[in-house]
């Protein structure tokens, strides 16, 4: 490799500078790096649940890595608040196009020999379809967990969001999510003392 500098990883490192929930008053801010870690942990767990409980053959490690990068384009686009992003189909489509351009820009920040390895994080591959469903479900679970945490801290700003996120989780038609809801999600409503007693 020639003596050239590449910006990709330095840009990925800036995920910690992009805050989520920009229109909401937060007791604890959350950036997209923290959120992506949460989604990676959850996507990995959903894949393992699928494999162990439902006879699937997910690549749990790949699910985790896809999740780690699922919001990386936001270092260029910023985090668009959900009410704006999903206001109508036209805005949603335009935002998808902006995300695609941001993904292309990030890929150009890599050496040519690395681009094919990172392209699946920005240009969804057909073979990853089932894993992306898990990532999307994990993304919604992560948002629900944030709402639970804020509401437990007495932040009524998240009261309606909590109900909306619970409804979104109920609408996901994946057995892995149902299993997680039944066996793991209740713990997020508990205090530390309740966890450790």
JSON list of C-alpha atoms in Angstrom, two decimals:
[
{"chain": "A", "resi": 1, "resn": "UNK", "atom": "CA", "xyz": [0.00, 0.00, 0.00]},
{"chain": "A", "resi": 2, "resn": "UNK", "atom": "CA", "xyz": [1.38, 3.39, -0.94]},
{"chain": "A", "resi": 3, "resn": "UNK", "atom": "CA", "xyz": [2.10, 5.94, 1.78]},
{"chain": "A", "resi": 4, "resn": "UNK", "atom": "CA", "xyz": [-1.33, 7.54, 1.74]},
{"chain": "A", "resi": 5, "resn": "UNK", "atom": "CA", "xyz": [-3.67, 8.56, 4.55]},
{"chain": "A", "resi": 6, "resn": "UNK", "atom": "CA", "xyz": [-7.26, 7.32, 4.74]},
{"chain": "A", "resi": 7, "resn": "UNK", "atom": "CA", "xyz": [-10.05, 8.94, 6.74]},
{"chain": "A", "resi": 8, "resn": "UNK", "atom": "CA", "xyz": [-12.56, 6.10, 7.17]},
{"chain": "A", "resi": 9, "resn": "UNK", "atom": "CA", "xyz": [-11.78, 5.02, 10.74]},
{"chain": "A", "resi": 10, "resn": "UNK", "atom": "CA", "xyz": [-11.34, 8.58, 11.97]},
{"chain": "A", "resi": 11, "resn": "UNK", "atom": "CA", "xyz": [-14.82, 9.35, 10.59]},
{"chain": "A", "resi": 12, "resn": "UNK", "atom": "CA", "xyz": [-16.29, 6.22, 12.21]},
{"chain": "A", "resi": 13, "resn": "UNK", "atom": "CA", "xyz": [-14.73, 7.38, 15.48]},
{"chain": "A", "resi": 14, "resn": "UNK", "atom": "CA", "xyz": [-16.86, 10.55, 15.21]},
{"chain": "A", "resi": 15, "resn": "UNK", "atom": "CA", "xyz": [-20.03, 8.52, 15.82]},
{"chain": "A", "resi": 16, "resn": "UNK", "atom": "CA", "xyz": [-19.58, 9.44, 19.48]},
{"chain": "A", "resi": 17, "resn": "UNK", "atom": "CA", "xyz": [-20.22, 13.08, 18.54]},
{"chain": "A", "resi": 18, "resn": "UNK", "atom": "CA", "xyz": [-23.70, 12.52, 17.03]},
{"chain": "A", "resi": 19, "resn": "UNK", "atom": "CA", "xyz": [-26.41, 12.55, 19.67]},
{"chain": "A", "resi": 20, "resn": "UNK", "atom": "CA", "xyz": [-29.72, 10.76, 19.31]},
{"chain": "A", "resi": 21, "resn": "UNK", "atom": "CA", "xyz": [-33.16, 11.88, 20.49]},
{"chain": "A", "resi": 22, "resn": "UNK", "atom": "CA", "xyz": [-32.35, 15.48, 19.56]},
{"chain": "A", "resi": 23, "resn": "UNK", "atom": "CA", "xyz": [-35.91, 16.77, 19.97]},
{"chain": "A", "resi": 24, "resn": "UNK", "atom": "CA", "xyz": [-36.38, 15.18, 23.40]},
{"chain": "A", "resi": 25, "resn": "UNK", "atom": "CA", "xyz": [-35.13, 16.32, 26.79]},
{"chain": "A", "resi": 26, "resn": "UNK", "atom": "CA", "xyz": [-32.88, 13.51, 28.03]},
{"chain": "A", "resi": 27, "resn": "UNK", "atom": "CA", "xyz": [-31.74, 12.71, 31.55]},
{"chain": "A", "resi": 28, "resn": "UNK", "atom": "CA", "xyz": [-28.79, 10.89, 29.91]},
{"chain": "A", "resi": 29, "resn": "UNK", "atom": "CA", "xyz": [-27.66, 11.73, 26.39]},
{"chain": "A", "resi": 30, "resn": "UNK", "atom": "CA", "xyz": [-27.06, 8.87, 23.97]},
{"chain": "A", "resi": 31, "resn": "UNK", "atom": "CA", "xyz": [-24.80, 9.09, 20.94]},
{"chain": "A", "resi": 32, "resn": "UNK", "atom": "CA", "xyz": [-24.85, 6.83, 17.88]},
{"chain": "A", "resi": 33, "resn": "UNK", "atom": "CA", "xyz": [-21.69, 5.01, 18.97]},
{"chain": "A", "resi": 34, "resn": "UNK", "atom": "CA", "xyz": [-23.35, 3.97, 22.24]},
{"chain": "A", "resi": 35, "resn": "UNK", "atom": "CA", "xyz": [-26.55, 3.12, 20.40]},
{"chain": "A", "resi": 36, "resn": "UNK", "atom": "CA", "xyz": [-24.67, 1.05, 17.81]},
{"chain": "A", "resi": 37, "resn": "UNK", "atom": "CA", "xyz": [-22.96, -0.93, 20.56]},
{"chain": "A", "resi": 38, "resn": "UNK", "atom": "CA", "xyz": [-26.37, -1.63, 22.12]},
{"chain": "A", "resi": 39, "resn": "UNK", "atom": "CA", "xyz": [-27.82, -2.71, 18.77]},
{"chain": "A", "resi": 40, "resn": "UNK", "atom": "CA", "xyz": [-24.81, -4.97, 18.11]},
{"chain": "A", "resi": 41, "resn": "UNK", "atom": "CA", "xyz": [-25.23, -6.69, 21.49]},
{"chain": "A", "resi": 42, "resn": "UNK", "atom": "CA", "xyz": [-28.95, -7.15, 20.86]},
{"chain": "A", "resi": 43, "resn": "UNK", "atom": "CA", "xyz": [-28.60, -8.33, 17.23]},
{"chain": "A", "resi": 44, "resn": "UNK", "atom": "CA", "xyz": [-25.99, -10.87, 18.34]},
{"chain": "A", "resi": 45, "resn": "UNK", "atom": "CA", "xyz": [-28.35, -12.05, 21.09]},
{"chain": "A", "resi": 46, "resn": "UNK", "atom": "CA", "xyz": [-31.32, -12.33, 18.70]},
{"chain": "A", "resi": 47, "resn": "UNK", "atom": "CA", "xyz": [-29.20, -14.39, 16.30]},
{"chain": "A", "resi": 48, "resn": "UNK", "atom": "CA", "xyz": [-28.11, -16.74, 19.09]},
{"chain": "A", "resi": 49, "resn": "UNK", "atom": "CA", "xyz": [-31.72, -17.04, 20.27]},
{"chain": "A", "resi": 50, "resn": "UNK", "atom": "CA", "xyz": [-32.74, -17.94, 16.72]},
{"chain": "A", "resi": 51, "resn": "UNK", "atom": "CA", "xyz": [-30.03, -20.58, 16.53]},
{"chain": "A", "resi": 52, "resn": "UNK", "atom": "CA", "xyz": [-30.53, -22.11, 19.98]},
{"chain": "A", "resi": 53, "resn": "UNK", "atom": "CA", "xyz": [-34.31, -21.86, 20.34]},
{"chain": "A", "resi": 54, "resn": "UNK", "atom": "CA", "xyz": [-35.66, -21.99, 16.79]},
{"chain": "A", "resi": 55, "resn": "UNK", "atom": "CA", "xyz": [-33.17, -24.06, 14.80]},
{"chain": "A", "resi": 56, "resn": "UNK", "atom": "CA", "xyz": [-31.92, -21.18, 12.66]},
{"chain": "A", "resi": 57, "resn": "UNK", "atom": "CA", "xyz": [-28.37, -20.92, 11.36]},
{"chain": "A", "resi": 58, "resn": "UNK", "atom": "CA", "xyz": [-27.69, -17.21, 11.68]},
{"chain": "A", "resi": 59, "resn": "UNK", "atom": "CA", "xyz": [-24.12, -15.92, 11.67]},
{"chain": "A", "resi": 60, "resn": "UNK", "atom": "CA", "xyz": [-24.36, -14.13, 15.03]},
{"chain": "A", "resi": 61, "resn": "UNK", "atom": "CA", "xyz": [-20.96, -12.48, 14.66]},
{"chain": "A", "resi": 62, "resn": "UNK", "atom": "CA", "xyz": [-21.90, -11.00, 11.28]},
{"chain": "A", "resi": 63, "resn": "UNK", "atom": "CA", "xyz": [-25.19, -9.75, 12.72]},
{"chain": "A", "resi": 64, "resn": "UNK", "atom": "CA", "xyz": [-23.22, -7.95, 15.42]},
{"chain": "A", "resi": 65, "resn": "UNK", "atom": "CA", "xyz": [-20.85, -6.32, 12.93]},
{"chain": "A", "resi": 66, "resn": "UNK", "atom": "CA", "xyz": [-23.67, -5.23, 10.61]},
{"chain": "A", "resi": 67, "resn": "UNK", "atom": "CA", "xyz": [-25.32, -3.65, 13.66]},
{"chain": "A", "resi": 68, "resn": "UNK", "atom": "CA", "xyz": [-22.12, -1.87, 14.69]},
{"chain": "A", "resi": 69, "resn": "UNK", "atom": "CA", "xyz": [-22.11, -0.05, 11.35]},
{"chain": "A", "resi": 70, "resn": "UNK", "atom": "CA", "xyz": [-25.88, 0.35, 10.83]},
{"chain": "A", "resi": 71, "resn": "UNK", "atom": "CA", "xyz": [-25.91, 4.09, 11.68]},
{"chain": "A", "resi": 72, "resn": "UNK", "atom": "CA", "xyz": [-22.40, 5.01, 10.57]},
{"chain": "A", "resi": 73, "resn": "UNK", "atom": "CA", "xyz": [-23.64, 7.20, 7.71]},
{"chain": "A", "resi": 74, "resn": "UNK", "atom": "CA", "xyz": [-25.00, 9.56, 10.36]},
{"chain": "A", "resi": 75, "resn": "UNK", "atom": "CA", "xyz": [-21.46, 10.93, 10.86]},
{"chain": "A", "resi": 76, "resn": "UNK", "atom": "CA", "xyz": [-22.18, 12.66, 7.55]},
{"chain": "A", "resi": 77, "resn": "UNK", "atom": "CA", "xyz": [-25.97, 13.08, 7.62]},
{"chain": "A", "resi": 78, "resn": "UNK", "atom": "CA", "xyz": [-26.51, 13.62, 11.36]},
{"chain": "A", "resi": 79, "resn": "UNK", "atom": "CA", "xyz": [-29.32, 11.84, 13.19]},
{"chain": "A", "resi": 80, "resn": "UNK", "atom": "CA", "xyz": [-32.65, 12.76, 11.65]},
{"chain": "A", "resi": 81, "resn": "UNK", "atom": "CA", "xyz": [-35.39, 12.79, 14.32]},
{"chain": "A", "resi": 82, "resn": "UNK", "atom": "CA", "xyz": [-37.95, 10.02, 13.71]},
{"chain": "A", "resi": 83, "resn": "UNK", "atom": "CA", "xyz": [-40.96, 12.36, 13.35]},
{"chain": "A", "resi": 84, "resn": "UNK", "atom": "CA", "xyz": [-39.13, 14.13, 10.53]},
{"chain": "A", "resi": 85, "resn": "UNK", "atom": "CA", "xyz": [-37.55, 11.07, 8.87]},
{"chain": "A", "resi": 86, "resn": "UNK", "atom": "CA", "xyz": [-40.86, 9.20, 8.68]},
{"chain": "A", "resi": 87, "resn": "UNK", "atom": "CA", "xyz": [-43.17, 12.20, 8.16]},
{"chain": "A", "resi": 88, "resn": "UNK", "atom": "CA", "xyz": [-44.15, 10.92, 4.71]},
{"chain": "A", "resi": 89, "resn": "UNK", "atom": "CA", "xyz": [-42.97, 8.49, 2.03]},
{"chain": "A", "resi": 90, "resn": "UNK", "atom": "CA", "xyz": [-41.28, 11.21, -0.01]},
{"chain": "A", "resi": 91, "resn": "UNK", "atom": "CA", "xyz": [-39.08, 12.42, 2.87]},
{"chain": "A", "resi": 92, "resn": "UNK", "atom": "CA", "xyz": [-38.30, 8.83, 3.82]},
{"chain": "A", "resi": 93, "resn": "UNK", "atom": "CA", "xyz": [-37.21, 8.02, 0.25]},
{"chain": "A", "resi": 94, "resn": "UNK", "atom": "CA", "xyz": [-35.07, 11.14, -0.05]},
{"chain": "A", "resi": 95, "resn": "UNK", "atom": "CA", "xyz": [-33.41, 10.36, 3.28]},
{"chain": "A", "resi": 96, "resn": "UNK", "atom": "CA", "xyz": [-32.59, 6.82, 2.05]},
{"chain": "A", "resi": 97, "resn": "UNK", "atom": "CA", "xyz": [-30.94, 8.37, -1.01]},
{"chain": "A", "resi": 98, "resn": "UNK", "atom": "CA", "xyz": [-28.94, 10.76, 1.20]},
{"chain": "A", "resi": 99, "resn": "UNK", "atom": "CA", "xyz": [-27.84, 7.79, 3.36]},
{"chain": "A", "resi": 100, "resn": "UNK", "atom": "CA", "xyz": [-26.72, 5.94, 0.20]},
{"chain": "A", "resi": 101, "resn": "UNK", "atom": "CA", "xyz": [-24.61, 8.91, -0.88]},
{"chain": "A", "resi": 102, "resn": "UNK", "atom": "CA", "xyz": [-23.13, 9.16, 2.62]},
{"chain": "A", "resi": 103, "resn": "UNK", "atom": "CA", "xyz": [-22.26, 5.45, 2.48]},
{"chain": "A", "resi": 104, "resn": "UNK", "atom": "CA", "xyz": [-20.50, 5.94, -0.85]},
{"chain": "A", "resi": 105, "resn": "UNK", "atom": "CA", "xyz": [-18.53, 8.87, 0.58]},
{"chain": "A", "resi": 106, "resn": "UNK", "atom": "CA", "xyz": [-17.40, 6.77, 3.55]},
{"chain": "A", "resi": 107, "resn": "UNK", "atom": "CA", "xyz": [-16.35, 3.86, 1.32]},
{"chain": "A", "resi": 108, "resn": "UNK", "atom": "CA", "xyz": [-14.22, 6.26, -0.74]},
{"chain": "A", "resi": 109, "resn": "UNK", "atom": "CA", "xyz": [-12.26, 6.95, 2.46]},
{"chain": "A", "resi": 110, "resn": "UNK", "atom": "CA", "xyz": [-10.86, 3.40, 2.41]},
{"chain": "A", "resi": 111, "resn": "UNK", "atom": "CA", "xyz": [-8.03, 1.85, 0.38]},
{"chain": "A", "resi": 112, "resn": "UNK", "atom": "CA", "xyz": [-9.40, 0.05, -2.68]},
{"chain": "A", "resi": 113, "resn": "UNK", "atom": "CA", "xyz": [-8.42, -3.35, -1.26]},
{"chain": "A", "resi": 114, "resn": "UNK", "atom": "CA", "xyz": [-10.72, -2.79, 1.74]},
{"chain": "A", "resi": 115, "resn": "UNK", "atom": "CA", "xyz": [-13.82, -1.39, 0.05]},
{"chain": "A", "resi": 116, "resn": "UNK", "atom": "CA", "xyz": [-15.39, -4.77, -0.74]},
{"chain": "A", "resi": 117, "resn": "UNK", "atom": "CA", "xyz": [-15.09, -5.78, 2.93]},
{"chain": "A", "resi": 118, "resn": "UNK", "atom": "CA", "xyz": [-16.94, -2.70, 4.15]},
{"chain": "A", "resi": 119, "resn": "UNK", "atom": "CA", "xyz": [-19.42, -2.25, 1.29]},
{"chain": "A", "resi": 120, "resn": "UNK", "atom": "CA", "xyz": [-22.01, -4.67, 2.82]},
{"chain": "A", "resi": 121, "resn": "UNK", "atom": "CA", "xyz": [-22.39, -2.28, 5.77]},
{"chain": "A", "resi": 122, "resn": "UNK", "atom": "CA", "xyz": [-23.54, 0.50, 3.45]},
{"chain": "A", "resi": 123, "resn": "UNK", "atom": "CA", "xyz": [-24.97, -1.37, 0.44]},
{"chain": "A", "resi": 124, "resn": "UNK", "atom": "CA", "xyz": [-27.17, -4.20, 1.70]},
{"chain": "A", "resi": 125, "resn": "UNK", "atom": "CA", "xyz": [-26.26, -7.59, 0.21]},
{"chain": "A", "resi": 126, "resn": "UNK", "atom": "CA", "xyz": [-28.97, -10.08, -0.72]},
{"chain": "A", "resi": 127, "resn": "UNK", "atom": "CA", "xyz": [-27.41, -12.81, 1.44]},
{"chain": "A", "resi": 128, "resn": "UNK", "atom": "CA", "xyz": [-27.65, -10.64, 4.56]},
{"chain": "A", "resi": 129, "resn": "UNK", "atom": "CA", "xyz": [-31.42, -10.09, 4.36]},
{"chain": "A", "resi": 130, "resn": "UNK", "atom": "CA", "xyz": [-32.32, -12.19, 7.39]},
{"chain": "A", "resi": 131, "resn": "UNK", "atom": "CA", "xyz": [-29.53, -10.64, 9.46]},
{"chain": "A", "resi": 132, "resn": "UNK", "atom": "CA", "xyz": [-30.67, -7.12, 8.57]},
{"chain": "A", "resi": 133, "resn": "UNK", "atom": "CA", "xyz": [-34.14, -8.05, 9.89]},
{"chain": "A", "resi": 134, "resn": "UNK", "atom": "CA", "xyz": [-32.51, -8.93, 13.20]},
{"chain": "A", "resi": 135, "resn": "UNK", "atom": "CA", "xyz": [-30.54, -5.66, 13.17]},
{"chain": "A", "resi": 136, "resn": "UNK", "atom": "CA", "xyz": [-33.72, -3.69, 12.51]},
{"chain": "A", "resi": 137, "resn": "UNK", "atom": "CA", "xyz": [-35.47, -5.51, 15.37]},
{"chain": "A", "resi": 138, "resn": "UNK", "atom": "CA", "xyz": [-32.47, -4.90, 17.65]},
{"chain": "A", "resi": 139, "resn": "UNK", "atom": "CA", "xyz": [-32.56, -1.22, 16.68]},
{"chain": "A", "resi": 140, "resn": "UNK", "atom": "CA", "xyz": [-36.18, -1.00, 17.82]},
{"chain": "A", "resi": 141, "resn": "UNK", "atom": "CA", "xyz": [-35.44, -2.89, 21.04]},
{"chain": "A", "resi": 142, "resn": "UNK", "atom": "CA", "xyz": [-32.55, -0.52, 21.74]},
{"chain": "A", "resi": 143, "resn": "UNK", "atom": "CA", "xyz": [-34.88, 2.47, 21.28]},
{"chain": "A", "resi": 144, "resn": "UNK", "atom": "CA", "xyz": [-37.37, 0.85, 23.66]},
{"chain": "A", "resi": 145, "resn": "UNK", "atom": "CA", "xyz": [-34.64, 0.31, 26.25]},
{"chain": "A", "resi": 146, "resn": "UNK", "atom": "CA", "xyz": [-33.68, 4.00, 26.01]},
{"chain": "A", "resi": 147, "resn": "UNK", "atom": "CA", "xyz": [-37.34, 4.95, 26.60]},
{"chain": "A", "resi": 148, "resn": "UNK", "atom": "CA", "xyz": [-37.57, 2.58, 29.56]},
{"chain": "A", "resi": 149, "resn": "UNK", "atom": "CA", "xyz": [-34.41, 4.06, 31.10]},
{"chain": "A", "resi": 150, "resn": "UNK", "atom": "CA", "xyz": [-35.63, 7.63, 30.69]},
{"chain": "A", "resi": 151, "resn": "UNK", "atom": "CA", "xyz": [-39.10, 6.85, 32.00]},
{"chain": "A", "resi": 152, "resn": "UNK", "atom": "CA", "xyz": [-37.66, 5.01, 35.02]},
{"chain": "A", "resi": 153, "resn": "UNK", "atom": "CA", "xyz": [-35.70, 8.20, 35.81]},
{"chain": "A", "resi": 154, "resn": "UNK", "atom": "CA", "xyz": [-39.01, 10.06, 35.97]},
{"chain": "A", "resi": 155, "resn": "UNK", "atom": "CA", "xyz": [-38.61, 11.74, 32.59]},
{"chain": "A", "resi": 156, "resn": "UNK", "atom": "CA", "xyz": [-42.20, 12.14, 31.38]},
{"chain": "A", "resi": 157, "resn": "UNK", "atom": "CA", "xyz": [-40.82, 13.43, 28.06]},
{"chain": "A", "resi": 158, "resn": "UNK", "atom": "CA", "xyz": [-40.48, 9.75, 27.11]},
{"chain": "A", "resi": 159, "resn": "UNK", "atom": "CA", "xyz": [-43.91, 8.60, 28.33]},
{"chain": "A", "resi": 160, "resn": "UNK", "atom": "CA", "xyz": [-45.58, 8.56, 24.91]},
{"chain": "A", "resi": 161, "resn": "UNK", "atom": "CA", "xyz": [-42.40, 7.38, 23.18]},
{"chain": "A", "resi": 162, "resn": "UNK", "atom": "CA", "xyz": [-42.26, 4.43, 25.59]},
{"chain": "A", "resi": 163, "resn": "UNK", "atom": "CA", "xyz": [-45.78, 3.34, 24.68]},
{"chain": "A", "resi": 164, "resn": "UNK", "atom": "CA", "xyz": [-45.06, 3.82, 20.96]},
{"chain": "A", "resi": 165, "resn": "UNK", "atom": "CA", "xyz": [-41.85, 1.76, 21.17]},
{"chain": "A", "resi": 166, "resn": "UNK", "atom": "CA", "xyz": [-43.58, -1.02, 23.12]},
{"chain": "A", "resi": 167, "resn": "UNK", "atom": "CA", "xyz": [-46.22, -1.14, 20.35]},
{"chain": "A", "resi": 168, "resn": "UNK", "atom": "CA", "xyz": [-43.51, -1.29, 17.66]},
{"chain": "A", "resi": 169, "resn": "UNK", "atom": "CA", "xyz": [-41.87, -4.23, 19.42]},
{"chain": "A", "resi": 170, "resn": "UNK", "atom": "CA", "xyz": [-45.24, -5.99, 19.69]},
{"chain": "A", "resi": 171, "resn": "UNK", "atom": "CA", "xyz": [-45.66, -5.62, 15.91]},
{"chain": "A", "resi": 172, "resn": "UNK", "atom": "CA", "xyz": [-42.35, -7.31, 15.03]},
{"chain": "A", "resi": 173, "resn": "UNK", "atom": "CA", "xyz": [-43.18, -10.77, 13.77]},
{"chain": "A", "resi": 174, "resn": "UNK", "atom": "CA", "xyz": [-40.01, -12.64, 14.74]},
{"chain": "A", "resi": 175, "resn": "UNK", "atom": "CA", "xyz": [-39.90, -15.52, 17.25]},
{"chain": "A", "resi": 176, "resn": "UNK", "atom": "CA", "xyz": [-36.48, -14.31, 18.41]},
{"chain": "A", "resi": 177, "resn": "UNK", "atom": "CA", "xyz": [-38.01, -10.99, 19.46]},
{"chain": "A", "resi": 178, "resn": "UNK", "atom": "CA", "xyz": [-40.88, -12.70, 21.26]},
{"chain": "A", "resi": 179, "resn": "UNK", "atom": "CA", "xyz": [-38.38, -14.84, 23.17]},
{"chain": "A", "resi": 180, "resn": "UNK", "atom": "CA", "xyz": [-36.30, -11.78, 24.09]},
{"chain": "A", "resi": 181, "resn": "UNK", "atom": "CA", "xyz": [-39.44, -9.89, 25.19]},
{"chain": "A", "resi": 182, "resn": "UNK", "atom": "CA", "xyz": [-40.50, -12.74, 27.45]},
{"chain": "A", "resi": 183, "resn": "UNK", "atom": "CA", "xyz": [-37.16, -13.70, 28.97]},
{"chain": "A", "resi": 184, "resn": "UNK", "atom": "CA", "xyz": [-34.87, -10.65, 28.85]},
{"chain": "A", "resi": 185, "resn": "UNK", "atom": "CA", "xyz": [-36.83, -7.44, 28.39]},
{"chain": "A", "resi": 186, "resn": "UNK", "atom": "CA", "xyz": [-38.53, -7.40, 31.84]},
{"chain": "A", "resi": 187, "resn": "UNK", "atom": "CA", "xyz": [-35.13, -6.95, 33.50]},
{"chain": "A", "resi": 188, "resn": "UNK", "atom": "CA", "xyz": [-34.76, -3.51, 31.93]},
{"chain": "A", "resi": 189, "resn": "UNK", "atom": "CA", "xyz": [-37.69, -2.29, 34.04]},
{"chain": "A", "resi": 190, "resn": "UNK", "atom": "CA", "xyz": [-35.86, -3.21, 37.28]},
{"chain": "A", "resi": 191, "resn": "UNK", "atom": "CA", "xyz": [-33.57, -1.17, 39.50]},
{"chain": "A", "resi": 192, "resn": "UNK", "atom": "CA", "xyz": [-29.95, -2.17, 40.22]},
{"chain": "A", "resi": 193, "resn": "UNK", "atom": "CA", "xyz": [-30.98, -3.38, 43.69]},
{"chain": "A", "resi": 194, "resn": "UNK", "atom": "CA", "xyz": [-33.64, -5.59, 42.13]},
{"chain": "A", "resi": 195, "resn": "UNK", "atom": "CA", "xyz": [-31.04, -7.01, 39.71]},
{"chain": "A", "resi": 196, "resn": "UNK", "atom": "CA", "xyz": [-28.58, -7.88, 42.44]},
{"chain": "A", "resi": 197, "resn": "UNK", "atom": "CA", "xyz": [-30.77, -9.01, 45.35]}
]
